[in-house]
PDB file of C-alpha atoms in Angstrom:
ATOM      1  CA  SER A  65     -10.782  15.511  -7.948  1.00 73.00           C
ATOM      2  CA  GLN A  66     -10.475  11.774  -7.616  1.00 75.00           C
ATOM      3  CA  THR A  67     -11.541  10.132  -4.384  1.00 87.00           C
ATOM      4  CA  ILE A  68     -11.825   6.555  -3.199  1.00 91.00           C
ATOM      5  CA  HIS A  69     -14.400   5.382  -0.676  1.00 92.00           C
ATOM      6  CA  GLN A  70     -14.195   2.166   1.264  1.00 93.00           C
ATOM      7  CA  TRP A  71     -16.637   0.763   3.815  1.00 91.00           C
ATOM      8  CA  PRO A  72     -17.242  -0.328   6.428  1.00 92.00           C
ATOM      9  CA  ALA A  73     -14.301   0.952   8.448  1.00 91.00           C
ATOM     10  CA  THR A  74     -14.452  -1.908  10.940  1.00 94.00           C
ATOM     11  CA  LEU A  75     -16.216  -5.248  10.899  1.00 96.00           C
ATOM     12  CA  VAL A  76     -16.442  -8.161  13.314  1.00 97.00           C
ATOM     13  CA  GLN A  77     -17.804 -11.335  11.792  1.00 97.00           C
ATOM     14  CA  PRO A  78     -18.162 -14.918  13.077  1.00 98.00           C
ATOM     15  CA  VAL A  79     -16.357 -17.786  11.419  1.00 97.00           C
ATOM     16  CA  GLY A  80     -18.422 -19.205   8.584  1.00 97.00           C
ATOM     17  CA  SER A  81     -20.359 -16.026   7.899  1.00 97.00           C
ATOM     18  CA  PRO A  82     -20.333 -14.257   4.504  1.00 97.00           C
ATOM     19  CA  LEU A  83     -18.429 -11.080   3.733  1.00 96.00           C
ATOM     20  CA  SER A  84     -18.933  -8.133   1.421  1.00 96.00           C
ATOM     21  CA  LEU A  85     -16.600  -5.137   1.375  1.00 96.00           C
ATOM     22  CA  GLU A  86     -17.227  -2.343  -1.063  1.00 95.00           C
ATOM     23  CA  CYS A  87     -14.952   0.185  -2.718  1.00 96.00           C
ATOM     24  CA  THR A  88     -15.994   2.980  -5.040  1.00 95.00           C
ATOM     25  CA  VAL A  89     -13.976   5.549  -6.921  1.00 93.00           C
ATOM     26  CA  GLU A  90     -15.126   9.017  -7.958  1.00 91.00           C
ATOM     27  CA  GLY A  91     -13.727  11.479 -10.447  1.00 86.00           C
ATOM     28  CA  THR A  92     -12.197   9.042 -12.902  1.00 83.00           C
ATOM     29  CA  SER A  93     -13.239   6.455 -15.414  1.00 83.00           C
ATOM     30  CA  ASN A  94     -11.901   3.001 -16.241  1.00 84.00           C
ATOM     31  CA  PRO A  95      -9.437   2.901 -13.349  1.00 87.00           C
ATOM     32  CA  ASN A  96      -7.305  -0.089 -12.470  1.00 90.00           C
ATOM     33  CA  LEU A  97      -8.599  -1.275  -9.096  1.00 93.00           C
ATOM     34  CA  TYR A  98      -6.922  -3.413  -6.456  1.00 93.00           C
ATOM     35  CA  TRP A  99      -7.628  -5.192  -3.182  1.00 94.00           C
ATOM     36  CA  TYR A 100      -4.768  -5.603  -0.720  1.00 93.00           C
ATOM     37  CA  ARG A 101      -4.688  -7.335   2.658  1.00 94.00           C
ATOM     38  CA  GLN A 102      -2.437  -6.450   5.540  1.00 90.00           C
ATOM     39  CA  ALA A 103      -2.209  -9.150   8.183  1.00 83.00           C
ATOM     40  CA  ALA A 104      -0.997  -8.273  11.673  1.00 74.00           C
ATOM     41  CA  GLY A 105       2.728  -7.559  11.693  1.00 68.00           C
ATOM     42  CA  ARG A 106       3.092  -8.161   7.978  1.00 71.00           C
ATOM     43  CA  GLY A 107       3.290  -6.139   4.813  1.00 81.00           C
ATOM     44  CA  LEU A 108       0.627  -5.693   2.186  1.00 89.00           C
ATOM     45  CA  GLN A 109      -0.350  -8.573  -0.040  1.00 89.00           C
ATOM     46  CA  LEU A 110      -2.071  -7.996  -3.354  1.00 90.00           C
ATOM     47  CA  LEU A 111      -5.230 -10.108  -3.493  1.00 92.00           C
ATOM     48  CA  PHE A 112      -7.033  -9.043  -6.672  1.00 93.00           C
ATOM     49  CA  TYR A 113      -6.766  -6.510  -9.430  1.00 91.00           C
ATOM     50  CA  SER A 114      -9.147  -5.423 -12.139  1.00 92.00           C
ATOM     51  CA  VAL A 115      -8.607  -3.517 -15.370  1.00 90.00           C
ATOM     52  CA  GLY A 116     -12.276  -3.236 -16.245  1.00 91.00           C
ATOM     53  CA  ILE A 117     -15.863  -4.329 -15.610  1.00 94.00           C
ATOM     54  CA  GLY A 118     -16.049  -8.064 -15.053  1.00 93.00           C
ATOM     55  CA  GLN A 119     -12.261  -8.480 -15.399  1.00 92.00           C
ATOM     56  CA  ILE A 120     -10.700  -9.857 -12.234  1.00 92.00           C
ATOM     57  CA  SER A 121      -7.239 -11.295 -11.713  1.00 90.00           C
ATOM     58  CA  SER A 122      -6.301 -13.133  -8.554  1.00 87.00           C
ATOM     59  CA  GLU A 123      -2.801 -13.078  -7.185  1.00 80.00           C
ATOM     60  CA  VAL A 124      -3.098 -15.822  -4.587  1.00 77.00           C
ATOM     61  CA  PRO A 125      -5.480 -18.736  -4.021  1.00 68.00           C
ATOM     62  CA  GLN A 126      -7.685 -18.029  -1.035  1.00 81.00           C
ATOM     63  CA  ASN A 127     -11.093 -18.035   0.504  1.00 89.00           C
ATOM     64  CA  LEU A 128     -11.999 -14.715  -1.078  1.00 94.00           C
ATOM     65  CA  SER A 129     -13.388 -13.512  -4.387  1.00 95.00           C
ATOM     66  CA  ALA A 130     -13.760 -10.141  -6.057  1.00 96.00           C
ATOM     67  CA  SER A 131     -16.192  -8.636  -8.518  1.00 96.00           C
ATOM     68  CA  ARG A 132     -16.440  -5.444 -10.515  1.00 96.00           C
ATOM     69  CA  PRO A 133     -20.084  -4.930 -11.434  1.00 96.00           C
ATOM     70  CA  GLN A 134     -19.595  -1.288 -12.447  1.00 94.00           C
ATOM     71  CA  ASP A 135     -16.667   0.708 -13.763  1.00 93.00           C
ATOM     72  CA  ARG A 136     -15.931   2.413 -10.470  1.00 93.00           C
ATOM     73  CA  GLN A 137     -17.098  -0.260  -8.017  1.00 95.00           C
ATOM     74  CA  PHE A 138     -14.979  -3.091  -6.688  1.00 96.00           C
ATOM     75  CA  ILE A 139     -16.324  -5.647  -4.215  1.00 97.00           C
ATOM     76  CA  LEU A 140     -14.477  -8.175  -2.073  1.00 96.00           C
ATOM     77  CA  SER A 141     -16.509 -11.173  -0.936  1.00 96.00           C
ATOM     78  CA  SER A 142     -16.396 -14.453   0.868  1.00 96.00           C
ATOM     79  CA  LYS A 143     -19.043 -17.143   1.261  1.00 96.00           C
ATOM     80  CA  LYS A 144     -17.614 -18.463   4.530  1.00 96.00           C
ATOM     81  CA  LEU A 145     -15.063 -16.549   6.531  1.00 96.00           C
ATOM     82  CA  LEU A 146     -12.090 -18.215   8.195  1.00 95.00           C
ATOM     83  CA  LEU A 147     -10.146 -16.997  11.213  1.00 94.00           C
ATOM     84  CA  SER A 148      -7.190 -16.448   8.892  1.00 92.00           C
ATOM     85  CA  ASP A 149      -9.202 -13.892   6.900  1.00 94.00           C
ATOM     86  CA  SER A 150      -8.772 -11.382   9.717  1.00 93.00           C
ATOM     87  CA  GLY A 151      -6.743  -8.357   8.694  1.00 93.00           C
ATOM     88  CA  PHE A 152      -6.789  -4.869   7.307  1.00 93.00           C
ATOM     89  CA  TYR A 153      -8.189  -4.676   3.782  1.00 95.00           C
ATOM     90  CA  LEU A 154      -7.267  -1.817   1.513  1.00 94.00           C
ATOM     91  CA  CYS A 155      -8.728  -0.864  -1.816  1.00 95.00           C
ATOM     92  CA  ALA A 156      -6.617   1.128  -4.265  1.00 93.00           C
ATOM     93  CA  TRP A 157      -6.811   2.573  -7.726  1.00 90.00           C
ATOM     94  CA  SER A 158      -4.046   3.563 -10.069  1.00 85.00           C
ATOM     95  CA  PHE A 159      -3.602   6.386 -12.545  1.00 74.00           C
ATOM     96  CA  SER A 160      -0.537   7.335 -14.540  1.00 70.00           C
ATOM     97  CA  TYR A 161       1.491   4.829 -12.524  1.00 66.00           C
ATOM     98  CA  GLY A 162       0.476   6.424  -9.218  1.00 78.00           C
ATOM     99  CA  TYR A 163      -1.602   4.549  -6.680  1.00 86.00           C
ATOM    100  CA  THR A 164      -4.154   5.939  -4.215  1.00 87.00           C
ATOM    101  CA  PHE A 165      -5.433   3.886  -1.296  1.00 90.00           C
ATOM    102  CA  GLY A 166      -8.703   3.943   0.569  1.00 91.00           C
ATOM    103  CA  SER A 167      -8.885   4.282   4.329  1.00 91.00           C
ATOM    104  CA  GLY A 168      -9.218   0.537   4.832  1.00 92.00           C
ATOM    105  CA  THR A 169     -11.512  -1.957   6.564  1.00 94.00           C
ATOM    106  CA  ARG A 170     -10.403  -3.671   9.753  1.00 93.00           C
ATOM    107  CA  LEU A 171     -11.924  -7.177   9.641  1.00 95.00           C
ATOM    108  CA  THR A 172     -11.872  -9.373  12.718  1.00 96.00           C
ATOM    109  CA  VAL A 173     -13.171 -12.909  12.365  1.00 96.00           C
ATOM    110  CA  VAL A 174     -14.180 -14.436  15.694  1.00 97.00           C
TER     111      VAL A 174
ATOM    112  CA  ALA B 150       9.676 -12.012  -9.649  1.00 78.00           C
ATOM    113  CA  GLN B 151       9.779  -8.571  -8.144  1.00 84.00           C
ATOM    114  CA  SER B 152      10.449  -8.110  -4.439  1.00 91.00           C
ATOM    115  CA  VAL B 153      11.160  -5.424  -1.879  1.00 94.00           C
ATOM    116  CA  THR B 154      13.282  -5.763   1.241  1.00 95.00           C
ATOM    117  CA  GLN B 155      13.104  -3.392   4.168  1.00 96.00           C
ATOM    118  CA  PRO B 156      15.800  -4.783   6.447  1.00 96.00           C
ATOM    119  CA  ASP B 157      14.847  -2.778   9.534  1.00 95.00           C
ATOM    120  CA  ILE B 158      11.638  -3.893  11.229  1.00 93.00           C
ATOM    121  CA  HIS B 159      11.889  -1.222  13.929  1.00 95.00           C
ATOM    122  CA  ILE B 160      13.901   1.983  14.119  1.00 97.00           C
ATOM    123  CA  THR B 161      14.073   4.344  17.094  1.00 97.00           C
ATOM    124  CA  VAL B 162      15.192   7.913  16.513  1.00 97.00           C
ATOM    125  CA  SER B 163      15.353  10.901  18.823  1.00 97.00           C
ATOM    126  CA  GLU B 164      13.176  13.861  17.932  1.00 97.00           C
ATOM    127  CA  GLY B 165      15.210  16.312  15.865  1.00 97.00           C
ATOM    128  CA  ALA B 166      17.684  13.685  14.700  1.00 98.00           C
ATOM    129  CA  SER B 167      18.129  12.622  11.104  1.00 98.00           C
ATOM    130  CA  LEU B 168      16.488   9.524   9.669  1.00 98.00           C
ATOM    131  CA  GLU B 169      17.267   7.009   6.967  1.00 98.00           C
ATOM    132  CA  LEU B 170      15.011   4.052   6.183  1.00 98.00           C
ATOM    133  CA  ARG B 171      16.465   1.427   3.905  1.00 98.00           C
ATOM    134  CA  CYS B 172      14.792  -0.199   0.938  1.00 98.00           C
ATOM    135  CA  ASN B 173      16.228  -2.653  -1.573  1.00 97.00           C
ATOM    136  CA  TYR B 174      14.284  -3.964  -4.521  1.00 95.00           C
ATOM    137  CA  SER B 175      14.491  -6.641  -7.152  1.00 92.00           C
ATOM    138  CA  TYR B 176      12.875  -5.909 -10.481  1.00 86.00           C
ATOM    139  CA  GLY B 177      13.570  -7.082 -13.998  1.00 78.00           C
ATOM    140  CA  ALA B 178      13.035  -3.768 -15.768  1.00 78.00           C
ATOM    141  CA  THR B 179      13.028  -0.084 -14.937  1.00 78.00           C
ATOM    142  CA  PRO B 180      11.195   0.119 -11.626  1.00 86.00           C
ATOM    143  CA  TYR B 181       8.667   2.585 -10.415  1.00 90.00           C
ATOM    144  CA  LEU B 182       9.411   3.116  -6.717  1.00 94.00           C
ATOM    145  CA  PHE B 183       7.234   4.446  -3.936  1.00 95.00           C
ATOM    146  CA  TRP B 184       7.318   5.231  -0.250  1.00 97.00           C
ATOM    147  CA  TYR B 185       4.082   5.211   1.736  1.00 95.00           C
ATOM    148  CA  VAL B 186       3.372   6.035   5.368  1.00 96.00           C
ATOM    149  CA  GLN B 187       0.669   4.445   7.491  1.00 93.00           C
ATOM    150  CA  SER B 188      -0.504   5.777  10.835  1.00 90.00           C
ATOM    151  CA  PRO B 189      -2.169   3.260  13.193  1.00 84.00           C
ATOM    152  CA  GLY B 190      -5.518   2.071  11.867  1.00 79.00           C
ATOM    153  CA  GLN B 191      -5.276   4.264   8.801  1.00 83.00           C
ATOM    154  CA  GLY B 192      -4.800   3.770   5.091  1.00 85.00           C
ATOM    155  CA  LEU B 193      -1.633   4.504   3.158  1.00 90.00           C
ATOM    156  CA  GLN B 194      -0.448   7.991   2.300  1.00 92.00           C
ATOM    157  CA  LEU B 195       2.000   8.487  -0.537  1.00 92.00           C
ATOM    158  CA  LEU B 196       5.183  10.254   0.557  1.00 96.00           C
ATOM    159  CA  LEU B 197       7.015  10.254  -2.755  1.00 95.00           C
ATOM    160  CA  LYS B 198       7.592   8.289  -5.930  1.00 93.00           C
ATOM    161  CA  TYR B 199      10.294   7.787  -8.523  1.00 93.00           C
ATOM    162  CA  PHE B 200       9.611   7.056 -12.174  1.00 88.00           C
ATOM    163  CA  SER B 201      12.556   8.546 -14.042  1.00 86.00           C
ATOM    164  CA  GLY B 202      14.836  11.561 -14.202  1.00 87.00           C
ATOM    165  CA  ASP B 203      16.526  13.071 -11.176  1.00 89.00           C
ATOM    166  CA  THR B 204      17.445  10.259  -8.810  1.00 92.00           C
ATOM    167  CA  LEU B 205      16.874  12.424  -5.730  1.00 96.00           C
ATOM    168  CA  VAL B 206      13.156  12.746  -5.195  1.00 96.00           C
ATOM    169  CA  GLN B 207      11.481  15.240  -2.893  1.00 97.00           C
ATOM    170  CA  GLY B 208       8.256  14.289  -1.163  1.00 96.00           C
ATOM    171  CA  ILE B 209       5.777  15.609   1.344  1.00 95.00           C
ATOM    172  CA  LYS B 210       6.452  16.297   5.021  1.00 95.00           C
ATOM    173  CA  GLY B 211      10.132  17.037   4.370  1.00 97.00           C
ATOM    174  CA  PHE B 212      11.023  13.534   3.171  1.00 98.00           C
ATOM    175  CA  GLU B 213      13.313  12.696   0.283  1.00 98.00           C
ATOM    176  CA  ALA B 214      14.577   9.493  -1.291  1.00 98.00           C
ATOM    177  CA  GLU B 215      17.458   8.628  -3.540  1.00 97.00           C
ATOM    178  CA  PHE B 216      17.313   6.013  -6.277  1.00 95.00           C
ATOM    179  CA  LYS B 217      20.584   4.149  -6.711  1.00 95.00           C
ATOM    180  CA  ARG B 218      20.346   1.716  -9.606  1.00 92.00           C
ATOM    181  CA  SER B 219      23.769   0.169  -8.951  1.00 92.00           C
ATOM    182  CA  GLN B 220      22.710  -0.750  -5.418  1.00 94.00           C
ATOM    183  CA  SER B 221      19.057  -1.505  -6.217  1.00 94.00           C
ATOM    184  CA  SER B 222      18.148   0.818  -3.394  1.00 96.00           C
ATOM    185  CA  PHE B 223      15.627   3.563  -2.729  1.00 97.00           C
ATOM    186  CA  ASN B 224      16.335   4.821   0.784  1.00 98.00           C
ATOM    187  CA  LEU B 225      14.089   7.339   2.490  1.00 98.00           C
ATOM    188  CA  ARG B 226      15.616  10.231   4.420  1.00 98.00           C
ATOM    189  CA  LYS B 227      14.578  13.149   6.565  1.00 98.00           C
ATOM    190  CA  PRO B 228      17.045  15.616   8.082  1.00 97.00           C
ATOM    191  CA  SER B 229      15.109  16.228  11.301  1.00 97.00           C
ATOM    192  CA  VAL B 230      12.254  14.035  12.518  1.00 97.00           C
ATOM    193  CA  HIS B 231       9.215  15.219  14.450  1.00 96.00           C
ATOM    194  CA  TRP B 232       7.168  13.214  16.946  1.00 95.00           C
ATOM    195  CA  SER B 233       4.341  13.163  14.379  1.00 95.00           C
ATOM    196  CA  ASP B 234       6.548  11.116  12.042  1.00 97.00           C
ATOM    197  CA  ALA B 235       6.065   8.032  14.213  1.00 97.00           C
ATOM    198  CA  ALA B 236       4.318   5.545  11.944  1.00 96.00           C
ATOM    199  CA  GLU B 237       4.827   2.521   9.701  1.00 95.00           C
ATOM    200  CA  TYR B 238       6.715   3.150   6.479  1.00 97.00           C
ATOM    201  CA  PHE B 239       6.400   0.984   3.392  1.00 96.00           C
ATOM    202  CA  CYS B 240       8.562   0.868   0.308  1.00 96.00           C
ATOM    203  CA  ALA B 241       6.964  -0.485  -2.868  1.00 94.00           C
ATOM    204  CA  VAL B 242       7.937  -1.295  -6.433  1.00 92.00           C
ATOM    205  CA  GLY B 243       5.819  -1.619  -9.542  1.00 86.00           C
ATOM    206  CA  GLY B 244       6.148  -1.645 -13.274  1.00 69.00           C
ATOM    207  CA  GLY B 245       3.342   0.737 -14.066  1.00 60.00           C
ATOM    208  CA  GLY B 246       1.132  -2.027 -15.368  1.00 65.00           C
ATOM    209  CA  ALA B 247      -2.143  -3.367 -14.104  1.00 69.00           C
ATOM    210  CA  ASP B 248      -0.631  -5.839 -11.668  1.00 70.00           C
ATOM    211  CA  GLY B 249      -0.215  -3.425  -8.792  1.00 83.00           C
ATOM    212  CA  LEU B 250       2.589  -2.813  -6.366  1.00 88.00           C
ATOM    213  CA  THR B 251       4.820  -5.162  -4.411  1.00 90.00           C
ATOM    214  CA  PHE B 252       5.424  -3.933  -0.883  1.00 93.00           C
ATOM    215  CA  GLY B 253       8.143  -4.480   1.648  1.00 94.00           C
ATOM    216  CA  LYS B 254       7.118  -5.656   5.114  1.00 92.00           C
ATOM    217  CA  GLY B 255       7.463  -2.168   6.498  1.00 94.00           C
ATOM    218  CA  THR B 256       9.608  -0.332   9.038  1.00 96.00           C
ATOM    219  CA  HIS B 257       8.059   0.813  12.290  1.00 95.00           C
ATOM    220  CA  LEU B 258       9.464   4.207  13.248  1.00 97.00           C
ATOM    221  CA  ILE B 259       9.529   5.170  16.909  1.00 97.00           C
ATOM    222  CA  ILE B 260      10.361   8.723  17.938  1.00 97.00           C
ATOM    223  CA  GLN B 261      11.744   9.234  21.404  1.00 95.00           C
ATOM    224  CA  PRO B 262      11.739  12.634  23.109  1.00 90.00           C
TER     225      PRO B 262
END
């Protein structure tokens, strides 16, 4: 069966520090992968999506970047975190027009 | 551009009462529609989805939703809520392509005894 793993579950980072969040998918190949952010009291905003290795599309300009070094690995990064980067980050993959989400990472920038 | 509106930010329902959460969408083609539920600090769990066919869709946990093309709506219903249904509910629309889903801002459901 297909599963999606996302870590860490929670993270507290100082302003200006780097960030790396990782997402991996098992049980499927060549999935479409996504990063969403949920800010406090708001809905989910699509940040990046990827249809294959090295193929990244960004939905909004921001302080973040994404990479897909392997077929089932999707990484969200930042060189210098801002306070506004705080939020709940969710990785997702899609199959046959269905979407499955990871358990999320709660990022607090202090 | 596609969009989703959930007009109710908060809804309070008594345990055992019926529930309807509203969702209106804007999409240029045939939409794929979803309802997700999120418990505090957790990821999203799919309740149900609509792609085509019967406009009344049955989901998990006793939920159902009805697609009404003429009203651009996809409202979520449950005949009798349980205290465990208290959560955040998100409606989403997508076209089935690689560009993901567009979510509404969510409805926070409160269950009172």
